[in-house]
mmCIF file with all atom_site columns, C-alpha atoms in Angstrom:
data_model
loop_
_atom_site.group_PDB
_atom_site.id
_atom_site.type_symbol
_atom_site.label_atom_id
_atom_site.label_alt_id
_atom_site.label_comp_id
_atom_site.label_asym_id
_atom_site.label_entity_id
_atom_site.label_seq_id
_atom_site.pdbx_PDB_ins_code
_atom_site.Cartn_x
_atom_site.Cartn_y
_atom_site.Cartn_z
_atom_site.occupancy
_atom_site.B_iso_or_equiv
_atom_site.pdbx_formal_charge
_atom_site.auth_seq_id
_atom_site.auth_comp_id
_atom_site.auth_asym_id
_atom_site.auth_atom_id
_atom_site.pdbx_PDB_model_num
ATOM 1   C CA . MET C 1 1   ? -0.021  0.015  0.020  1.00 0.00 ? 1   MET C CA 1
ATOM 2   C CA . ARG C 1 2   ? 1.254   3.448  -0.913 1.00 0.00 ? 2   ARG C CA 1
ATOM 3   C CA . LEU C 1 3   ? 0.380   6.875  0.376  1.00 0.00 ? 3   LEU C CA 1
ATOM 4   C CA . ASN C 1 4   ? -1.476  7.751  -2.771 1.00 0.00 ? 4   ASN C CA 1
ATOM 5   C CA . GLU C 1 5   ? -3.671  4.675  -2.337 1.00 0.00 ? 5   GLU C CA 1
ATOM 6   C CA . LEU C 1 6   ? -4.906  5.616  1.166  1.00 0.00 ? 6   LEU C CA 1
ATOM 7   C CA . ALA C 1 7   ? -8.671  6.242  1.289  1.00 0.00 ? 7   ALA C CA 1
ATOM 8   C CA . ASP C 1 8   ? -11.445 6.233  3.965  1.00 0.00 ? 8   ASP C CA 1
ATOM 9   C CA . ASN C 1 9   ? -13.938 3.377  4.032  1.00 0.00 ? 9   ASN C CA 1
ATOM 10  C CA . LYS C 1 10  ? -17.103 3.903  1.979  1.00 0.00 ? 10  LYS C CA 1
ATOM 11  C CA . GLY C 1 11  ? -19.623 5.974  4.004  1.00 0.00 ? 11  GLY C CA 1
ATOM 12  C CA . ALA C 1 12  ? -16.980 7.045  6.575  1.00 0.00 ? 12  ALA C CA 1
ATOM 13  C CA . THR C 1 13  ? -17.145 10.690 5.540  1.00 0.00 ? 13  THR C CA 1
ATOM 14  C CA . LYS C 1 14  ? -20.207 12.703 4.620  1.00 0.00 ? 14  LYS C CA 1
ATOM 15  C CA . ASN C 1 15  ? -20.317 16.042 2.779  1.00 0.00 ? 15  ASN C CA 1
ATOM 16  C CA . ARG C 1 16  ? -21.774 18.923 4.818  1.00 0.00 ? 16  ARG C CA 1
ATOM 17  C CA . THR C 1 17  ? -25.211 20.220 3.843  1.00 0.00 ? 17  THR C CA 1
ATOM 18  C CA . ARG C 1 18  ? -25.011 23.411 1.823  1.00 0.00 ? 18  ARG C CA 1
ATOM 19  C CA . ILE C 1 19  ? -27.939 25.395 3.133  1.00 0.00 ? 19  ILE C CA 1
ATOM 20  C CA . GLY C 1 20  ? -29.859 27.844 0.977  1.00 0.00 ? 20  GLY C CA 1
ATOM 21  C CA . ARG C 1 21  ? -28.726 26.462 -2.388 1.00 0.00 ? 21  ARG C CA 1
ATOM 22  C CA . GLY C 1 22  ? -32.009 25.898 -4.199 1.00 0.00 ? 22  GLY C CA 1
ATOM 23  C CA . ILE C 1 23  ? -35.150 23.929 -3.580 1.00 0.00 ? 23  ILE C CA 1
ATOM 24  C CA . GLY C 1 24  ? -33.706 20.754 -5.052 1.00 0.00 ? 24  GLY C CA 1
ATOM 25  C CA . SER C 1 25  ? -31.238 20.456 -2.193 1.00 0.00 ? 25  SER C CA 1
ATOM 26  C CA . GLY C 1 26  ? -34.006 19.981 0.386  1.00 0.00 ? 26  GLY C CA 1
ATOM 27  C CA . LYS C 1 27  ? -32.576 22.803 2.488  1.00 0.00 ? 27  LYS C CA 1
ATOM 28  C CA . GLY C 1 28  ? -33.110 25.654 0.072  1.00 0.00 ? 28  GLY C CA 1
ATOM 29  C CA . LYS C 1 29  ? -35.284 28.806 0.258  1.00 0.00 ? 29  LYS C CA 1
ATOM 30  C CA . THR C 1 30  ? -35.881 29.078 4.025  1.00 0.00 ? 30  THR C CA 1
ATOM 31  C CA . GLY C 1 31  ? -32.823 26.991 4.870  1.00 0.00 ? 31  GLY C CA 1
ATOM 32  C CA . GLY C 1 32  ? -34.456 24.853 7.541  1.00 0.00 ? 32  GLY C CA 1
ATOM 33  C CA . ARG C 1 33  ? -35.529 27.897 9.608  1.00 0.00 ? 33  ARG C CA 1
ATOM 34  C CA . GLY C 1 34  ? -39.278 27.738 8.945  1.00 0.00 ? 34  GLY C CA 1
ATOM 35  C CA . VAL C 1 35  ? -41.126 30.738 7.576  1.00 0.00 ? 35  VAL C CA 1
ATOM 36  C CA . LYS C 1 36  ? -40.674 34.378 8.544  1.00 0.00 ? 36  LYS C CA 1
ATOM 37  C CA . GLY C 1 37  ? -40.418 35.754 12.095 1.00 0.00 ? 37  GLY C CA 1
ATOM 38  C CA . GLN C 1 38  ? -37.625 36.811 14.342 1.00 0.00 ? 38  GLN C CA 1
ATOM 39  C CA . LYS C 1 39  ? -36.070 33.384 14.684 1.00 0.00 ? 39  LYS C CA 1
ATOM 40  C CA . SER C 1 40  ? -35.711 33.047 10.910 1.00 0.00 ? 40  SER C CA 1
ATOM 41  C CA . ARG C 1 41  ? -33.427 36.125 10.748 1.00 0.00 ? 41  ARG C CA 1
ATOM 42  C CA . SER C 1 42  ? -29.729 36.207 11.409 1.00 0.00 ? 42  SER C CA 1
ATOM 43  C CA . GLY C 1 43  ? -28.252 37.688 14.633 1.00 0.00 ? 43  GLY C CA 1
ATOM 44  C CA . VAL C 1 44  ? -31.111 36.524 16.909 1.00 0.00 ? 44  VAL C CA 1
ATOM 45  C CA . SER C 1 45  ? -30.602 35.469 20.527 1.00 0.00 ? 45  SER C CA 1
ATOM 46  C CA . VAL C 1 46  ? -33.856 34.930 22.319 1.00 0.00 ? 46  VAL C CA 1
ATOM 47  C CA . ASN C 1 47  ? -32.883 32.294 24.881 1.00 0.00 ? 47  ASN C CA 1
ATOM 48  C CA . GLY C 1 48  ? -34.761 32.947 28.129 1.00 0.00 ? 48  GLY C CA 1
ATOM 49  C CA . PHE C 1 49  ? -36.863 35.681 26.532 1.00 0.00 ? 49  PHE C CA 1
ATOM 50  C CA . ARG C 1 50  ? -40.577 35.252 27.226 1.00 0.00 ? 50  ARG C CA 1
ATOM 51  C CA . GLY C 1 51  ? -42.331 38.215 25.578 1.00 0.00 ? 51  GLY C CA 1
ATOM 52  C CA . GLU C 1 52  ? -43.795 40.598 28.140 1.00 0.00 ? 52  GLU C CA 1
ATOM 53  C CA . GLN C 1 53  ? -43.361 38.128 30.949 1.00 0.00 ? 53  GLN C CA 1
ATOM 54  C CA . THR C 1 54  ? -40.468 38.484 33.412 1.00 0.00 ? 54  THR C CA 1
ATOM 55  C CA . ASN C 1 55  ? -37.610 36.114 32.644 1.00 0.00 ? 55  ASN C CA 1
ATOM 56  C CA . LEU C 1 56  ? -37.813 32.802 34.562 1.00 0.00 ? 56  LEU C CA 1
ATOM 57  C CA . ILE C 1 57  ? -34.395 33.317 36.102 1.00 0.00 ? 57  ILE C CA 1
ATOM 58  C CA . GLN C 1 58  ? -35.555 36.701 37.487 1.00 0.00 ? 58  GLN C CA 1
ATOM 59  C CA . GLN C 1 59  ? -38.761 35.185 38.909 1.00 0.00 ? 59  GLN C CA 1
ATOM 60  C CA . MET C 1 60  ? -36.922 32.486 40.927 1.00 0.00 ? 60  MET C CA 1
ATOM 61  C CA . PRO C 1 61  ? -36.389 33.370 44.588 1.00 0.00 ? 61  PRO C CA 1
ATOM 62  C CA . LYS C 1 62  ? -32.905 34.293 45.618 1.00 0.00 ? 62  LYS C CA 1
ATOM 63  C CA . ARG C 1 63  ? -31.661 32.740 48.854 1.00 0.00 ? 63  ARG C CA 1
ATOM 64  C CA . GLY C 1 64  ? -28.584 33.004 50.984 1.00 0.00 ? 64  GLY C CA 1
ATOM 65  C CA . PHE C 1 65  ? -25.632 35.369 50.899 1.00 0.00 ? 65  PHE C CA 1
ATOM 66  C CA . ASN C 1 66  ? -22.512 35.318 48.688 1.00 0.00 ? 66  ASN C CA 1
ATOM 67  C CA . ASN C 1 67  ? -19.666 36.708 50.650 1.00 0.00 ? 67  ASN C CA 1
ATOM 68  C CA . PRO C 1 68  ? -17.410 38.732 48.333 1.00 0.00 ? 68  PRO C CA 1
ATOM 69  C CA . PHE C 1 69  ? -14.577 38.583 50.832 1.00 0.00 ? 69  PHE C CA 1
ATOM 70  C CA . ALA C 1 70  ? -14.625 34.793 51.342 1.00 0.00 ? 70  ALA C CA 1
ATOM 71  C CA . LYS C 1 71  ? -11.213 33.189 51.051 1.00 0.00 ? 71  LYS C CA 1
ATOM 72  C CA . LYS C 1 72  ? -10.744 30.629 48.271 1.00 0.00 ? 72  LYS C CA 1
ATOM 73  C CA . PHE C 1 73  ? -8.462  27.981 49.611 1.00 0.00 ? 73  PHE C CA 1
ATOM 74  C CA . ASN C 1 74  ? -6.788  25.337 47.447 1.00 0.00 ? 74  ASN C CA 1
ATOM 75  C CA . ALA C 1 75  ? -7.689  21.977 49.042 1.00 0.00 ? 75  ALA C CA 1
ATOM 76  C CA . VAL C 1 76  ? -4.972  19.322 49.003 1.00 0.00 ? 76  VAL C CA 1
ATOM 77  C CA . ARG C 1 77  ? -5.490  15.712 50.062 1.00 0.00 ? 77  ARG C CA 1
ATOM 78  C CA . LEU C 1 78  ? -2.757  14.149 52.166 1.00 0.00 ? 78  LEU C CA 1
ATOM 79  C CA . ASP C 1 79  ? -2.387  11.127 49.818 1.00 0.00 ? 79  ASP C CA 1
ATOM 80  C CA . ARG C 1 80  ? -1.409  13.587 46.983 1.00 0.00 ? 80  ARG C CA 1
ATOM 81  C CA . ILE C 1 81  ? 1.303   14.959 49.226 1.00 0.00 ? 81  ILE C CA 1
ATOM 82  C CA . GLN C 1 82  ? 2.410   11.395 50.177 1.00 0.00 ? 82  GLN C CA 1
ATOM 83  C CA . SER C 1 83  ? 2.749   10.380 46.497 1.00 0.00 ? 83  SER C CA 1
ATOM 84  C CA . ALA C 1 84  ? 4.809   13.569 45.836 1.00 0.00 ? 84  ALA C CA 1
ATOM 85  C CA . ILE C 1 85  ? 7.082   12.697 48.727 1.00 0.00 ? 85  ILE C CA 1
ATOM 86  C CA . ASP C 1 86  ? 7.385   9.068  47.488 1.00 0.00 ? 86  ASP C CA 1
ATOM 87  C CA . SER C 1 87  ? 8.282   10.192 43.978 1.00 0.00 ? 87  SER C CA 1
ATOM 88  C CA . GLY C 1 88  ? 10.957  12.633 45.320 1.00 0.00 ? 88  GLY C CA 1
ATOM 89  C CA . LYS C 1 89  ? 9.166   15.847 44.166 1.00 0.00 ? 89  LYS C CA 1
ATOM 90  C CA . LEU C 1 90  ? 8.724   16.989 47.756 1.00 0.00 ? 90  LEU C CA 1
ATOM 91  C CA . ASP C 1 91  ? 11.349  16.996 50.450 1.00 0.00 ? 91  ASP C CA 1
ATOM 92  C CA . ALA C 1 92  ? 9.802   15.637 53.700 1.00 0.00 ? 92  ALA C CA 1
ATOM 93  C CA . LYS C 1 93  ? 12.670  17.018 55.761 1.00 0.00 ? 93  LYS C CA 1
ATOM 94  C CA . GLY C 1 94  ? 11.934  20.669 54.864 1.00 0.00 ? 94  GLY C CA 1
ATOM 95  C CA . VAL C 1 95  ? 8.884   22.735 55.570 1.00 0.00 ? 95  VAL C CA 1
ATOM 96  C CA . ILE C 1 96  ? 6.030   22.014 53.155 1.00 0.00 ? 96  ILE C CA 1
ATOM 97  C CA . ASP C 1 97  ? 4.188   25.223 52.305 1.00 0.00 ? 97  ASP C CA 1
ATOM 98  C CA . ALA C 1 98  ? 2.219   26.628 49.381 1.00 0.00 ? 98  ALA C CA 1
ATOM 99  C CA . LYS C 1 99  ? 5.388   27.540 47.416 1.00 0.00 ? 99  LYS C CA 1
ATOM 100 C CA . ALA C 1 100 ? 6.815   24.038 47.825 1.00 0.00 ? 100 ALA C CA 1
ATOM 101 C CA . LEU C 1 101 ? 3.515   22.413 46.686 1.00 0.00 ? 101 LEU C CA 1
ATOM 102 C CA . VAL C 1 102 ? 3.425   24.624 43.547 1.00 0.00 ? 102 VAL C CA 1
ATOM 103 C CA . GLU C 1 103 ? 7.060   23.851 42.691 1.00 0.00 ? 103 GLU C CA 1
ATOM 104 C CA . ALA C 1 104 ? 6.373   20.103 43.134 1.00 0.00 ? 104 ALA C CA 1
ATOM 105 C CA . GLY C 1 105 ? 3.340   20.345 40.864 1.00 0.00 ? 105 GLY C CA 1
ATOM 106 C CA . VAL C 1 106 ? 0.907   19.122 43.527 1.00 0.00 ? 106 VAL C CA 1
ATOM 107 C CA . ILE C 1 107 ? -1.182  22.286 43.048 1.00 0.00 ? 107 ILE C CA 1
ATOM 108 C CA . ARG C 1 108 ? -1.222  24.720 40.193 1.00 0.00 ? 108 ARG C CA 1
ATOM 109 C CA . ARG C 1 109 ? -1.574  27.933 42.238 1.00 0.00 ? 109 ARG C CA 1
ATOM 110 C CA . ALA C 1 110 ? -2.008  28.743 45.951 1.00 0.00 ? 110 ALA C CA 1
ATOM 111 C CA . LYS C 1 111 ? -5.122  30.934 45.537 1.00 0.00 ? 111 LYS C CA 1
ATOM 112 C CA . ASP C 1 112 ? -5.762  32.560 48.985 1.00 0.00 ? 112 ASP C CA 1
ATOM 113 C CA . GLY C 1 113 ? -4.005  29.778 50.807 1.00 0.00 ? 113 GLY C CA 1
ATOM 114 C CA . VAL C 1 114 ? -3.733  26.022 51.131 1.00 0.00 ? 114 VAL C CA 1
ATOM 115 C CA . ARG C 1 115 ? -6.152  23.793 53.065 1.00 0.00 ? 115 ARG C CA 1
ATOM 116 C CA . LEU C 1 116 ? -5.014  20.309 54.088 1.00 0.00 ? 116 LEU C CA 1
ATOM 117 C CA . ILE C 1 117 ? -7.752  17.691 54.015 1.00 0.00 ? 117 ILE C CA 1
ATOM 118 C CA . ALA C 1 118 ? -7.606  14.085 55.149 1.00 0.00 ? 118 ALA C CA 1
ATOM 119 C CA . GLY C 1 119 ? -7.814  11.458 52.529 1.00 0.00 ? 119 GLY C CA 1
ATOM 120 C CA . GLY C 1 120 ? -5.901  8.312  51.706 1.00 0.00 ? 120 GLY C CA 1
ATOM 121 C CA . GLU C 1 121 ? -2.884  7.064  53.620 1.00 0.00 ? 121 GLU C CA 1
ATOM 122 C CA . PHE C 1 122 ? -0.236  9.430  55.011 1.00 0.00 ? 122 PHE C CA 1
ATOM 123 C CA . LYS C 1 123 ? 2.845   7.662  56.453 1.00 0.00 ? 123 LYS C CA 1
ATOM 124 C CA . ALA C 1 124 ? 5.688   10.204 56.002 1.00 0.00 ? 124 ALA C CA 1
ATOM 125 C CA . SER C 1 125 ? 7.151   10.854 59.467 1.00 0.00 ? 125 SER C CA 1
ATOM 126 C CA . LYS C 1 126 ? 8.264   14.140 60.959 1.00 0.00 ? 126 LYS C CA 1
ATOM 127 C CA . VAL C 1 127 ? 6.825   16.372 58.233 1.00 0.00 ? 127 VAL C CA 1
ATOM 128 C CA . THR C 1 128 ? 6.272   20.051 59.038 1.00 0.00 ? 128 THR C CA 1
ATOM 129 C CA . PHE C 1 129 ? 3.458   21.813 57.152 1.00 0.00 ? 129 PHE C CA 1
ATOM 130 C CA . LYS C 1 130 ? 2.995   25.625 57.025 1.00 0.00 ? 130 LYS C CA 1
ATOM 131 C CA . VAL C 1 131 ? -0.547  26.005 55.659 1.00 0.00 ? 131 VAL C CA 1
ATOM 132 C CA . ASP C 1 132 ? -3.528  28.348 56.171 1.00 0.00 ? 132 ASP C CA 1
ATOM 133 C CA . HIS C 1 133 ? -6.052  25.720 57.238 1.00 0.00 ? 133 HIS C CA 1
ATOM 134 C CA . ALA C 1 134 ? -6.287  21.993 58.014 1.00 0.00 ? 134 ALA C CA 1
ATOM 135 C CA . SER C 1 135 ? -9.207  19.686 58.756 1.00 0.00 ? 135 SER C CA 1
ATOM 136 C CA . LYS C 1 136 ? -9.308  17.859 62.035 1.00 0.00 ? 136 LYS C CA 1
ATOM 137 C CA . GLY C 1 137 ? -8.815  14.542 60.255 1.00 0.00 ? 137 GLY C CA 1
ATOM 138 C CA . ALA C 1 138 ? -5.721  15.909 58.484 1.00 0.00 ? 138 ALA C CA 1
ATOM 139 C CA . GLN C 1 139 ? -4.287  17.204 61.718 1.00 0.00 ? 139 GLN C CA 1
ATOM 140 C CA . ALA C 1 140 ? -4.842  13.849 63.400 1.00 0.00 ? 140 ALA C CA 1
ATOM 141 C CA . ALA C 1 141 ? -3.277  11.965 60.499 1.00 0.00 ? 141 ALA C CA 1
ATOM 142 C CA . VAL C 1 142 ? -0.156  14.190 60.384 1.00 0.00 ? 142 VAL C CA 1
ATOM 143 C CA . GLU C 1 143 ? 0.306   14.141 64.180 1.00 0.00 ? 143 GLU C CA 1
ATOM 144 C CA . ALA C 1 144 ? -0.161  10.343 64.239 1.00 0.00 ? 144 ALA C CA 1
ATOM 145 C CA . ALA C 1 145 ? 2.686   10.050 61.706 1.00 0.00 ? 145 ALA C CA 1
ATOM 146 C CA . GLY C 1 146 ? 4.874   12.228 63.926 1.00 0.00 ? 146 GLY C CA 1
ATOM 147 C CA . GLY C 1 147 ? 4.587   15.464 61.971 1.00 0.00 ? 147 GLY C CA 1
ATOM 148 C CA . LYS C 1 148 ? 3.200   18.909 62.851 1.00 0.00 ? 148 LYS C CA 1
ATOM 149 C CA . ILE C 1 149 ? 1.097   21.597 61.223 1.00 0.00 ? 149 ILE C CA 1
ATOM 150 C CA . ASP C 1 150 ? 1.852   25.262 61.669 1.00 0.00 ? 150 ASP C CA 1
ATOM 151 C CA . LEU C 1 151 ? -1.343  27.295 61.259 1.00 0.00 ? 151 LEU C CA 1
ATOM 152 C CA . PRO C 1 152 ? -1.763  31.057 61.385 1.00 0.00 ? 152 PRO C CA 1
ATOM 153 C CA . ALA C 1 153 ? -2.717  32.430 64.814 1.00 0.00 ? 153 ALA C CA 1
ATOM 154 C CA . ALA C 1 154 ? -6.180  33.573 63.616 1.00 0.00 ? 154 ALA C CA 1
ATOM 155 C CA . ALA C 1 155 ? -7.155  30.110 62.384 1.00 0.00 ? 155 ALA C CA 1
ATOM 156 C CA . GLU C 1 156 ? -6.609  28.391 65.767 1.00 0.00 ? 156 GLU C CA 1
#
């Protein structure tokens, strides 16, 4: 077989429909848009528009409160950190903080801080974490392995 002999199987490709190219094409004249009206014209966006009625999204009740000052933490499971330590990307002897996690590729960016959450198995001993928040399960798992977590004074 040569390159000039390569071809798709019969029926593998299909020509696109050329809309508005005569009534014999089956998609001519109105081009599949029906007859007249706003939706048959170009440049129309009427999603969610209901005539004189109020939009459905505006009618729905709003609940709760969105805090614009809420901190967005980057949550990291302990088993992700353990696998990074096992593969040599993280040094367990040094302090593990947001900068070290980004450099190791465990997280992409620190956002407003790092939150440790329990998950999976954590067996690295004497690891020191300097993070902004940690769940109770994560604190227990790290302390059970002989490590410690340094949290900011306000979080305690």
